XYZ file of C-alpha atoms in Angstrom:
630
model
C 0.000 0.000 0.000
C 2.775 2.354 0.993
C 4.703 1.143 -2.461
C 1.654 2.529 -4.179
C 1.439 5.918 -2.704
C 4.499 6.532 -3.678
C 4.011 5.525 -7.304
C 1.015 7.710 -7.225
C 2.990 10.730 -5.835
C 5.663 10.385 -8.104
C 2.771 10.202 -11.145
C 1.303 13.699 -9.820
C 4.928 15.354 -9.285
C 5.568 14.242 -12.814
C 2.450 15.122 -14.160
C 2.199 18.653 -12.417
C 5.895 19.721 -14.071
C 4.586 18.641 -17.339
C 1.155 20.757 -17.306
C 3.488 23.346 -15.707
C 5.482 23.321 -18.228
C 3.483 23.472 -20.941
C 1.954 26.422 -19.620
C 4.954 28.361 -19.537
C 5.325 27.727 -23.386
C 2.193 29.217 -24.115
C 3.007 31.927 -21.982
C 6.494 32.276 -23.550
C 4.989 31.890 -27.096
C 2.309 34.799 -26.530
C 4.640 37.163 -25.173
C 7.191 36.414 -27.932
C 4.838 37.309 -30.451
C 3.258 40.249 -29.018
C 6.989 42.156 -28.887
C 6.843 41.144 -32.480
C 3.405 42.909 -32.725
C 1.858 39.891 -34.355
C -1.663 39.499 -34.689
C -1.986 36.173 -36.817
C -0.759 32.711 -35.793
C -0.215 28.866 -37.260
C -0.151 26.376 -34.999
C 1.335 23.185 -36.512
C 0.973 20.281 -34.563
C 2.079 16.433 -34.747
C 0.241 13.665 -33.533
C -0.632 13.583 -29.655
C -0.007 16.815 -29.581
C -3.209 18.126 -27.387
C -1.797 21.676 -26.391
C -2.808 23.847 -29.937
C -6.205 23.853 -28.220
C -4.647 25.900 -25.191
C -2.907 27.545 -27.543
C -5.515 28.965 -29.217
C -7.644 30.133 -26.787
C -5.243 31.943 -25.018
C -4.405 33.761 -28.388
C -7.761 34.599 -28.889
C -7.668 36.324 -25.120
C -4.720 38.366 -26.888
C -6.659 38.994 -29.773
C -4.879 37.349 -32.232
C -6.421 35.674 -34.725
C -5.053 31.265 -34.725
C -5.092 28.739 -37.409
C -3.766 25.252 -37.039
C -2.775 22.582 -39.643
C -1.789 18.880 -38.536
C 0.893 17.193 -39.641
C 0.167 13.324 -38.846
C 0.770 10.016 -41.579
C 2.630 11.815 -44.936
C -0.175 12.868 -47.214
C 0.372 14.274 -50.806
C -1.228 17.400 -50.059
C 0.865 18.774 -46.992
C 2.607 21.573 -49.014
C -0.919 23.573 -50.007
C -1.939 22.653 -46.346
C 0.969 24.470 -44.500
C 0.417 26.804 -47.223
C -3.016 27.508 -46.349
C -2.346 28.040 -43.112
C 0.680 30.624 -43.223
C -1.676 32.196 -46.615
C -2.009 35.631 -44.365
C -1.269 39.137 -46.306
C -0.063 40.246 -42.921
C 2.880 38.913 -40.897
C 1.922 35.511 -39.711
C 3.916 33.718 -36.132
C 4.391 30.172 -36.460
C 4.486 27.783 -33.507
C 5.578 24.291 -33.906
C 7.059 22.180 -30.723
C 10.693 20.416 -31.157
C 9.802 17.414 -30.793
C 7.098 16.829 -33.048
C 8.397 13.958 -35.055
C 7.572 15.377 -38.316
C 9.813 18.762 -37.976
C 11.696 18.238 -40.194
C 9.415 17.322 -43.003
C 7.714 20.724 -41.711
C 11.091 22.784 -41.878
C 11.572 21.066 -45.221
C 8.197 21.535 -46.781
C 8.303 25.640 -45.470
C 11.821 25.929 -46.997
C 10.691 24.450 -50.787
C 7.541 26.765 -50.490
C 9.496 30.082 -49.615
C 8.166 30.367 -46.140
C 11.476 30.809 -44.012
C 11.315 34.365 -45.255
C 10.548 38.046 -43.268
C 7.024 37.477 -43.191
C 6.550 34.466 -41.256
C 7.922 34.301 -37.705
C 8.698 30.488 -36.808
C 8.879 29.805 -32.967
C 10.129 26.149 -32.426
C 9.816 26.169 -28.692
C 13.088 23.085 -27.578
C 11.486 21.575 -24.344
C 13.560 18.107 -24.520
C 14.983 17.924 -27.392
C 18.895 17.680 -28.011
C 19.738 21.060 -29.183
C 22.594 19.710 -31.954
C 19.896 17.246 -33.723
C 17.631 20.552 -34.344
C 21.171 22.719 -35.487
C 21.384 19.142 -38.004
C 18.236 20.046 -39.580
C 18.482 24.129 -39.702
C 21.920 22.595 -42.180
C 19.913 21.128 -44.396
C 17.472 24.186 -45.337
C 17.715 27.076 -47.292
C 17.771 29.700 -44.683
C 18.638 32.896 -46.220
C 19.244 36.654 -44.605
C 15.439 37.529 -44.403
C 14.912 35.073 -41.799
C 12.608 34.783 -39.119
C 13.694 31.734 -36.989
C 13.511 31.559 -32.901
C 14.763 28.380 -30.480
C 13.068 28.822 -27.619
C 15.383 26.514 -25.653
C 14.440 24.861 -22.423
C 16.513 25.706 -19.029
C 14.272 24.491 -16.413
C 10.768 24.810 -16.085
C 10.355 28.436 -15.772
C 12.812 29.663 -17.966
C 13.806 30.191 -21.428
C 16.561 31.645 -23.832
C 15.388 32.347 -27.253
C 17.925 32.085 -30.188
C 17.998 33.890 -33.450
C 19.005 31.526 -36.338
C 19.280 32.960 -40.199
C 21.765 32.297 -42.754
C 23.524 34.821 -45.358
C 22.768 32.475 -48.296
C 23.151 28.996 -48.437
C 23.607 28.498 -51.388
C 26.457 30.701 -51.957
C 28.275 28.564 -49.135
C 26.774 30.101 -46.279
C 26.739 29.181 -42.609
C 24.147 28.463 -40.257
C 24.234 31.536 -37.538
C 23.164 31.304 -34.100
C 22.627 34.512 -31.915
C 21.414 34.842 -28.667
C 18.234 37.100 -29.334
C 16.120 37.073 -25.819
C 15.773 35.005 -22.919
C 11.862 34.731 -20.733
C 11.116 33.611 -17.017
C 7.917 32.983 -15.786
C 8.820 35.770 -12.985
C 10.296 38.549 -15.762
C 8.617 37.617 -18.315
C 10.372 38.319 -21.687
C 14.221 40.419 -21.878
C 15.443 40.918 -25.000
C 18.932 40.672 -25.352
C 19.027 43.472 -27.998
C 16.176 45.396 -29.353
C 18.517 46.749 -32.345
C 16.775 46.305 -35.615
C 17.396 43.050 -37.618
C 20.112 43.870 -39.910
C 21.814 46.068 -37.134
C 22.194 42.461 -35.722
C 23.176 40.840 -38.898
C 25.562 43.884 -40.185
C 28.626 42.250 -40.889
C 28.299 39.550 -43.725
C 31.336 38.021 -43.105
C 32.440 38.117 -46.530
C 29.782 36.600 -47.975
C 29.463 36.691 -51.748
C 26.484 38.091 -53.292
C 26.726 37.552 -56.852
C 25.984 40.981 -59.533
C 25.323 41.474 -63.024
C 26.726 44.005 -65.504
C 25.310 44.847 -68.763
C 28.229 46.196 -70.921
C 27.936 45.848 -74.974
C 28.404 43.023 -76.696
C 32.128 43.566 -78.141
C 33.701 44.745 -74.692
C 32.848 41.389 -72.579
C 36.141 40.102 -73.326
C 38.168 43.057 -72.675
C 36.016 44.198 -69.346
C 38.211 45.863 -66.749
C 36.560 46.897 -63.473
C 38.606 49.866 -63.106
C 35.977 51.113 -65.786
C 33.318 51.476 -63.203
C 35.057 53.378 -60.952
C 36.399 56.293 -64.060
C 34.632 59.522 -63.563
C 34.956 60.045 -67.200
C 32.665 58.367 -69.738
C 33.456 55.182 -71.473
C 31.132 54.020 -73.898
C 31.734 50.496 -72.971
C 29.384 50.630 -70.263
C 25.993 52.635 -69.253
C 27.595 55.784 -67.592
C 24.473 55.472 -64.895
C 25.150 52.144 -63.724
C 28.782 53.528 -62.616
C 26.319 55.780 -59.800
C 24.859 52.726 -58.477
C 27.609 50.440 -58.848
C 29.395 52.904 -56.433
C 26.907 53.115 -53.983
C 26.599 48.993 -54.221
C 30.592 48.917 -53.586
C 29.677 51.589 -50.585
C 27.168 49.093 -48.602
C 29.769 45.939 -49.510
C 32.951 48.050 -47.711
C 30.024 48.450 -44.902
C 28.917 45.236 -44.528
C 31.882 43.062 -45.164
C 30.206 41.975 -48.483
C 32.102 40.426 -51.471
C 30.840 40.672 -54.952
C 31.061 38.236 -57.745
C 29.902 40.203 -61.070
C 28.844 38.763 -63.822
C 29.194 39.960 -67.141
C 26.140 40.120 -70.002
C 25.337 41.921 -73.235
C 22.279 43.680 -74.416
C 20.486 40.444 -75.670
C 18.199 40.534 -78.608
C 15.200 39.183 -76.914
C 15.523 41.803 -74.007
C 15.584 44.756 -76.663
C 12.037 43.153 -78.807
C 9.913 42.054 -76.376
C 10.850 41.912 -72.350
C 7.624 40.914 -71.293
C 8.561 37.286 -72.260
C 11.426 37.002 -69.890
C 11.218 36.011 -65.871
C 13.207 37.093 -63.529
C 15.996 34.781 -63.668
C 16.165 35.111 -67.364
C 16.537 38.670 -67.142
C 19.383 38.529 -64.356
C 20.815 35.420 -65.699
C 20.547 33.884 -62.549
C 22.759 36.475 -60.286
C 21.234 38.514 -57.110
C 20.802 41.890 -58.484
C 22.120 44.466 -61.159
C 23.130 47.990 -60.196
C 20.866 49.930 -62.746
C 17.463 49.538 -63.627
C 15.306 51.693 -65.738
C 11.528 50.884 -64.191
C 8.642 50.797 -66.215
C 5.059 49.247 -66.180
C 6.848 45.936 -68.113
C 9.769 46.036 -65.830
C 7.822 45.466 -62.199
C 6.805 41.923 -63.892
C 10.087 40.736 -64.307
C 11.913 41.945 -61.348
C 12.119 43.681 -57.941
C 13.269 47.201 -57.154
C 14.936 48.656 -54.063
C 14.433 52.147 -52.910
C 15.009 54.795 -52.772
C 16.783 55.184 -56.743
C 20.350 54.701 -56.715
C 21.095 56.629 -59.761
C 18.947 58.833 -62.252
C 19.144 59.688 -65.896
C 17.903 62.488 -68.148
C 17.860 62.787 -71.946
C 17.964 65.557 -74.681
C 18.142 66.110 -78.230
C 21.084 68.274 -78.753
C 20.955 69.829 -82.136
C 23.010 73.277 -83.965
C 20.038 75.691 -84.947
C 20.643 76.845 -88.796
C 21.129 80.434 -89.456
C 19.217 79.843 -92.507
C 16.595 78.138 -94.425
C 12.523 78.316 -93.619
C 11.279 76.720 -91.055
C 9.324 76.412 -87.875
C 11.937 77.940 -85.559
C 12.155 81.009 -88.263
C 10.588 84.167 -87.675
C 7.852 84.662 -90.376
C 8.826 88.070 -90.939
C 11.946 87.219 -92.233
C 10.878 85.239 -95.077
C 13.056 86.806 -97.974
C 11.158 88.490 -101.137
C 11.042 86.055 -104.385
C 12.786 86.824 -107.533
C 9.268 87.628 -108.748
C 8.365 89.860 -105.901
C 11.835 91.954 -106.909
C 10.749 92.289 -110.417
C 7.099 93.365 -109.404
C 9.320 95.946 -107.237
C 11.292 97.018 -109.617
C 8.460 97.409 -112.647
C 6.323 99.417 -110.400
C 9.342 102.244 -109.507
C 10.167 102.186 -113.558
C 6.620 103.049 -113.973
C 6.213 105.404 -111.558
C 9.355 107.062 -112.628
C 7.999 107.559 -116.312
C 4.351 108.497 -114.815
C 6.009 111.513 -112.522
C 8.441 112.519 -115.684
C 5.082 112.484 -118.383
C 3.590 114.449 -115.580
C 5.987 117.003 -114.951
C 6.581 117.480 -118.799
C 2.864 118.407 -119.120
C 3.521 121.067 -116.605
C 5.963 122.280 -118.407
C 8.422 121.781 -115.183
C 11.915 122.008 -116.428
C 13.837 118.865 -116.200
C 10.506 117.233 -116.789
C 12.856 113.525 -116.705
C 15.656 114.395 -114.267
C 12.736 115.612 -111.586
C 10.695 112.204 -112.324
C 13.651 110.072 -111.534
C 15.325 111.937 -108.417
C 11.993 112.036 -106.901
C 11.069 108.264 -107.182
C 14.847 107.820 -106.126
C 14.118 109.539 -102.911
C 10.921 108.670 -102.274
C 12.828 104.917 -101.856
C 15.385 106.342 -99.628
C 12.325 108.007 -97.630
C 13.074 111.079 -98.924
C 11.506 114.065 -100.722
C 13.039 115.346 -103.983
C 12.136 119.393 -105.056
C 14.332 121.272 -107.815
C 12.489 124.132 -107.609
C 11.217 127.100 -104.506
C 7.692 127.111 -104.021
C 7.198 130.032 -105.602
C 8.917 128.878 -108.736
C 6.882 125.442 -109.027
C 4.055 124.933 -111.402
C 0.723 123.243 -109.593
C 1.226 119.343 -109.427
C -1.206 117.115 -110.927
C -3.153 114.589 -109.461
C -1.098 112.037 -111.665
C 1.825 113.163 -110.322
C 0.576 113.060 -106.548
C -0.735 109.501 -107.306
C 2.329 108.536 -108.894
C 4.641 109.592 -105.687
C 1.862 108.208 -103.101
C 2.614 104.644 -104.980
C 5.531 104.811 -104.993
C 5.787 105.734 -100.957
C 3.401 103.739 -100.161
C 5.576 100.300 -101.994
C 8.273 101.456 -100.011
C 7.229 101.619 -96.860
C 5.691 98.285 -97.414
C 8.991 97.191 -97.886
C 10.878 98.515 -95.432
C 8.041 97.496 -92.594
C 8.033 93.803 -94.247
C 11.975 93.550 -93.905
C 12.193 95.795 -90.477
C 9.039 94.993 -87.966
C 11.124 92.153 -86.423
C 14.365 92.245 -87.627
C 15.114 95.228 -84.950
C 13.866 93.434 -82.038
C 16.179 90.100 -83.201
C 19.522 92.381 -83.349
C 19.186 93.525 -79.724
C 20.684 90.762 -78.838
C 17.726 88.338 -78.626
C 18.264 84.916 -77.526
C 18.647 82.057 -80.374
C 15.788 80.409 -81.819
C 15.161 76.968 -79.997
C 13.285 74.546 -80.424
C 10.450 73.851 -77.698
C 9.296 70.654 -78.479
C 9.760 67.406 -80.259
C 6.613 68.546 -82.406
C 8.724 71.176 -83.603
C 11.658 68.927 -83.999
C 10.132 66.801 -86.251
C 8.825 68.929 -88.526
C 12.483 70.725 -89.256
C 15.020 69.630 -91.775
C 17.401 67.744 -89.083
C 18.683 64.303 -89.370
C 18.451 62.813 -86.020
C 20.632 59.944 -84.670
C 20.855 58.178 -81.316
C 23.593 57.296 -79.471
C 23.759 53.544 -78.740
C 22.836 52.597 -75.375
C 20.665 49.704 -73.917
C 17.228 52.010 -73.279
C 16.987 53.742 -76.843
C 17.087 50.104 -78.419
C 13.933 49.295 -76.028
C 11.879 52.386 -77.102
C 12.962 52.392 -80.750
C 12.175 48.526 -80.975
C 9.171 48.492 -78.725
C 6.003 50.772 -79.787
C 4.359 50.620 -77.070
C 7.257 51.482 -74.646
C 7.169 55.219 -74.369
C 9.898 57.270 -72.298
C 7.182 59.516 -70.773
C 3.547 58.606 -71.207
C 1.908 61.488 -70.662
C 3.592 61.879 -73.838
C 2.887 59.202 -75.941
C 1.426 60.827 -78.732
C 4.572 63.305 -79.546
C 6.890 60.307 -79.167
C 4.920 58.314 -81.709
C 5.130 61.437 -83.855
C 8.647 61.485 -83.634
C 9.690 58.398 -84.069
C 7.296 58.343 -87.069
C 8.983 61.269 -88.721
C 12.573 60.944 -87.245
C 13.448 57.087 -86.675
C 10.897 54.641 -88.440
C 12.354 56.042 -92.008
C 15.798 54.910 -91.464
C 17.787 51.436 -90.820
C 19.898 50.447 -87.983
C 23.113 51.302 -89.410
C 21.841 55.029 -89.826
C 20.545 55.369 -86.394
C 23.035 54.572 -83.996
C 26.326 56.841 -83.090
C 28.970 56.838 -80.323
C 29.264 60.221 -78.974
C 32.073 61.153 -80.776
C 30.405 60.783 -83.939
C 27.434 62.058 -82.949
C 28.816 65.442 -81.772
C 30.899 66.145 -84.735
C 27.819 65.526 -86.855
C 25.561 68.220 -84.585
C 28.876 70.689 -84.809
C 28.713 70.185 -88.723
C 25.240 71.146 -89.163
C 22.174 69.464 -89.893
C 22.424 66.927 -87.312
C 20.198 66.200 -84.066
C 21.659 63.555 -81.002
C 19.731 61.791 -78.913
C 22.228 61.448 -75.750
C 22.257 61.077 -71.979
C 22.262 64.745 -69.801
C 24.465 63.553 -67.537
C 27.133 62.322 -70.512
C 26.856 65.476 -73.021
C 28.309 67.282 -70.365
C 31.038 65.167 -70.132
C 31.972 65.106 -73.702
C 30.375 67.669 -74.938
C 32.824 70.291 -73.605
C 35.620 68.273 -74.959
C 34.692 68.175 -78.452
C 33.069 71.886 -78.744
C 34.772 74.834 -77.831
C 32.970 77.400 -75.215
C 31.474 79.293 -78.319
C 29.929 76.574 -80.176
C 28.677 74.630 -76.748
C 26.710 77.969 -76.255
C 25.167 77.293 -79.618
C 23.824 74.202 -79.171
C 20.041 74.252 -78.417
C 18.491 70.858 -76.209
C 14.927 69.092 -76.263
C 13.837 67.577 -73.809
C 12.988 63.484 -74.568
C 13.746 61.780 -71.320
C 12.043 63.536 -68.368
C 14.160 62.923 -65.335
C 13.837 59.480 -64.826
C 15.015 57.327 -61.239
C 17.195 54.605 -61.859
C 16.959 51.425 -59.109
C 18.528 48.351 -57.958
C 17.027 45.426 -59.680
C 16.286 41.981 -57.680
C 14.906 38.629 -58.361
C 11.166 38.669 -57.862
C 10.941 37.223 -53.669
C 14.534 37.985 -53.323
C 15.799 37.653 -49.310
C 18.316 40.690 -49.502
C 15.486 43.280 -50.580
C 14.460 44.418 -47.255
C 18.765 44.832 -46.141
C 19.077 46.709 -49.271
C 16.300 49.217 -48.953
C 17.365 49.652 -45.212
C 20.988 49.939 -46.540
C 20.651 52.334 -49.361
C 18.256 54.486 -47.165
C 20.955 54.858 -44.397
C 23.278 55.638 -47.285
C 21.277 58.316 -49.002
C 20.437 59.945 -45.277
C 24.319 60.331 -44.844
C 24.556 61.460 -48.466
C 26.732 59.277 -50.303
C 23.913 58.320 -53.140
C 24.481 62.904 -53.681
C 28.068 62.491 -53.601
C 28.249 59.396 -55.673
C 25.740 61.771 -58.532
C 28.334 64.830 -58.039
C 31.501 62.870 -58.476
C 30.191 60.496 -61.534
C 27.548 63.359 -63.346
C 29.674 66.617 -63.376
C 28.407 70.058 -64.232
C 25.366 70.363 -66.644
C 25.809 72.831 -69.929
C 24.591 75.644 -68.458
C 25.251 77.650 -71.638
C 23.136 75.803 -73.678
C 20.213 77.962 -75.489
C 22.024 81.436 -74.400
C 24.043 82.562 -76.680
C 22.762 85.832 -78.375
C 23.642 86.463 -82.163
C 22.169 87.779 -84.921
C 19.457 85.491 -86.368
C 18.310 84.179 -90.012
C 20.072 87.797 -91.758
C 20.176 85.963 -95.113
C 16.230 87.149 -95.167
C 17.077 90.739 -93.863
C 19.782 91.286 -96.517
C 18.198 92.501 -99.392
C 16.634 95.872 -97.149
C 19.868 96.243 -95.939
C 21.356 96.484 -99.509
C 18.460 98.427 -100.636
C 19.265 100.759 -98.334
C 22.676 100.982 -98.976
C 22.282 101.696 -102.366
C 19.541 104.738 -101.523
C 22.341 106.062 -99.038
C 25.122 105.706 -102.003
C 22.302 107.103 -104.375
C 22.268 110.464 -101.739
C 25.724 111.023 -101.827
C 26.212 110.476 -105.695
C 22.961 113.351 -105.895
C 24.972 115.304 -103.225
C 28.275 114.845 -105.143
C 27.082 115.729 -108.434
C 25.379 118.772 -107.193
C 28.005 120.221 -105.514
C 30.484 119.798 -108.819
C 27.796 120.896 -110.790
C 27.666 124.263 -108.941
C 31.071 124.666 -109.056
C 31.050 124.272 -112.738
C 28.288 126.772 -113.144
C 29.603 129.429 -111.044
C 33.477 129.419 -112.293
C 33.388 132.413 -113.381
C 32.172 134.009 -110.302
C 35.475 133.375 -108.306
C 37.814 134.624 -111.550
């Protein structure tokens, strides 16, 4: 009898620890995941496992909303199961107890689905089990920076220490880490170790690789040095843009103990015609990220940007305005007179001249011809013409008056034609520009495009535009401007390009940030300030690209934010972009003077006309008074 007391005692002792026990793991569990402000949890539970009821209701005392999927005999179906129950849009906490003997076909399942990531919290809460055989299993998933794993490990039967567990990337040989993240009594309650953020706790990488892709052209792959992306100056090699972002990559890698492994890839064919049929793989040929990525509607469905931008890029046109020809950057006024118009001129002064001679010979005004010639000659030099006083003058006719009101009249239609605008152009007005592509395609320019990765999408894609608000102009343009021409016509390097716009006749499509790189090289200070600029590319931000679900996409937006509060994404702009032309569109010359030309002449020749007169009156007066002075 005594002998079965004691077994009986021993059965309550036993059997009190274990309930006691188990309700310090729920206890644990809730306040673990109400520091992680969690309001959705899975419960996965094994077989003869009765404590997900107690679970769940006290959850539901915290108000969090509980789920549960069990994990007995192997079904078929146990993927969309576990997937149903960590299916939350919000953050879901995951509970699952050590030493359920299906772990790790759980861990397993959760790491082929994508579920060890940021946005599901697993607590596997260690009451008994050895703490190297659950370490064995961690080995054999893919664990990756974005985790959210916790051992709550057992250290008697009111406490607990709580581990963090992640991994920088197993696949790129990374290790299993294990830090110490909190530790909970049933008299404290929860402690945490460190409340730094996540990746203030993972900073240093310990040299692991993250592997990068660089898009350079085609015939420089083999040739690539990497002291390219760190040149200020431009090489044509590589997109100058992706030199900005490349630095500010190389910035967070000195940080962070990161080593790179680039990759190398051309502009491929299928990218250029149609990206909408590649993934996200295809398009990154398998590596982490790429430096430089030009987002668009088509672009969010192949991969994953970081913000904020780590680079930006702006386009113009950059073309050498003509100083003559018609146009729609000519002033209307200045449209020159015709051949025919001269002769029209010209008939109507010879007729007037014979009119106002026939008219004063029938008033028998001496010099009936010389008086009908002077007068029509200064009546075109805005002058008036008398050979006789007053008194001495016979009454004009009305033919005569008609006569010398047409002929005013023609001239002053003249002068006003050739003279309304061109005095407000000589005052040193600024050049005629351009101030649209609208007007830019309708000139006489040839345009060409230098050859970089982006103008091969929009020239080979329609529907791509650079700025849709804008879609109609672009169309336009490339109707007018591109669409007419072959391949080998449209593309230029720089070089080429600017000695084509400093010739004449010539438009470029280049990068902001490069014409003022090369630009000022190639063009002295004069014929820089003569350049004129249209807008194509609106400023446009320029981001890290990532494989869609990628683990190092939340580190890299905390990352480059950091960076770009401290400034180095500014510096990185300054050192790589320069100066921009800031004389571009300001030079002030005379304009289109061709058309001006002949009413300059014309009055040139009535000035010359007036001193002739002058000349000839003066020696004829000294002829006809000779003998006064002898």
């Amino acid at each position: 009898m005594q002998s079965n007391m004691k077994i009986l005692i021993f059965l309550l002792v036993v059997l009190g620890d274990s309930f006691a026990l188990q309700s310090n793991s729920l206890k644990m569990s809730l306040d673990f995941f109400q520091y992680k402000r969690l309001k959705y949890l899975c419960l996965v539970v094994c077989e003869n496992e009765p404590w997900d009821l107690n679970m769940a209701s006290a959850a539901a005392n915290k108000s969090m909303f509980v789920t549960s999927v069990h994990f007995g005999r192997r079904r078929a179906d146990e993927g969309r199961l576990l997937s149903s129950c960590l299916g939350q849009d919000q953050p879901t906490g995951v509970v699952v107890s050590a030493s359920c003997r299906r772990l790790a076909d759980v861990l397993q399942i959760a790491s082929t689905e994508l579920m060890l990531d940021t946005s599901h919290h697993w607590l596997i809460i260690n009451d008994e089990e050895d703490e190297e055989i659950i370490m064995n299993i961690f080995d054999d998933l893919d664990i990756k920076i974005d985790a959210e794993i916790t051992v709550a490990e057992y250290i008697n039967s009111t406490s607990y220490v709580l581990k963090d567990i992640y991994n920088f990337g197993k696949e790129s040989g990374g290790k299993v880490q294990v830090e110490k993240l909190a530790s909970w009594s049933n008299k404290e309650g929860l402690i945490v170790t460190t409340d730094k953020y996540k990746y203030l706790r993972r900073f240093n990488y310990l040299d692991h690789p993250l592997k990068v892709l660089l898009f350079v052209k085609e015939q420089s792959i083999q040739n690539f040095d990497m002291v390219w992306m760190d040149d200020v100056q431009y090489n044509g090699n590589i997109p100058h843009s992706s030199k900005v972002s490349f630095y500010v990559l190389k910035t967070i890698a000195e940080v962070h103990n990161i080593k790179y492994k680039y990759k190398l890839a051309k502009i491929e064919s299928e990218m250029i015609n149609s990206s909408l049929k590649l993934d996200s793989s295809s398009y990154l040929h398998g590596q982490d990220l790429t430096p430089c990525v030009d987002i668009n509607v088509e672009m969010y469905e192949i991969v994953d940007i970081v913000s904020p931008a780590s680079s930006r890029m702006e386009a113009n046109v950059y073309y050498r305005m003509p100083d003559t020809g018609v146009g729609n950057w000519d002033n209307k006024f200045l449209i020159p007179f015709t051949p025919g118009s001269w002769y029209c001129v010209i008939a109507t002064m010879a007729m007037c001249t014979v009119i106002v001679a026939l008219s004063a010979k029938l008033e028998n005004r001496p010099a009936s011809a010389q008086y009908g010639f002077f007068s029509v000659v200064a009546t075109l030099c805005q002058q008036f013409y008398e050979d006789l006083s007053d008194d001495d003058a016979p009454p004009s006719s009305v033919t005569k008056k008609t006569s010398i009101f047409v002929t005013g009249a023609s001239c002053l239609m003249i002068y006003n034609y050739y003279t309304s605008s061109i005095v407000s152009w000589l005052l040193n007005g600024p050049p005629p520009v351009f101030n649209s592509l609208e007007e830019l395609s309708d000139s006489s320019l040839q345009v060409v495009f230098d050859d970089v990765p982006n103008v091969k999408i929009w020239l080979n894609n329609p529907d791509i535009y650079f700025n849709v608000r804008n879609s109609e102009t672009e169309n336009y343009f490339r109707n007018k401007k591109v669409f007419n021409k072959n391949d080998d016509q449209r593309y230029v390097d720089v070089y080429s390009g600017t000695s084509l716009i400093k010739e004449g006749g010539y438009a470029l499509m280049l990068d902001k940030f490069v014409a003022s790189l090369t630009i000022p090289k190639l063009l002295n200070r004069r014929e820089t300030c003569e350049l004129g600029a249209v807008q194509i590319i609106p400023p446009t931000a320029l981001f890290v690209g990532l494989q869609k679900q990628s683990p190092y996409k939340e580190f890299l937006r905390w990352a480059l934010n950091r960076l770009n509060e401290r400034g180095h994404i500014h510096y990185a702009e300054r050192r790589f972009y320069g100066t921009d032309l800031d004389c571009i569109d300001t030079l002030s010359r005379a304009l289109t003077l061709g058309g001006g030309a002949p009413a300059f002449l014309l009055l040139l020749f009535g000035y010359l006309v007036s001193l002739v007169v002058l000349l000839g009156e003066r020696l004829w007066w000294r002829i006809s008074h000779r003998d006064d002075y002898y």
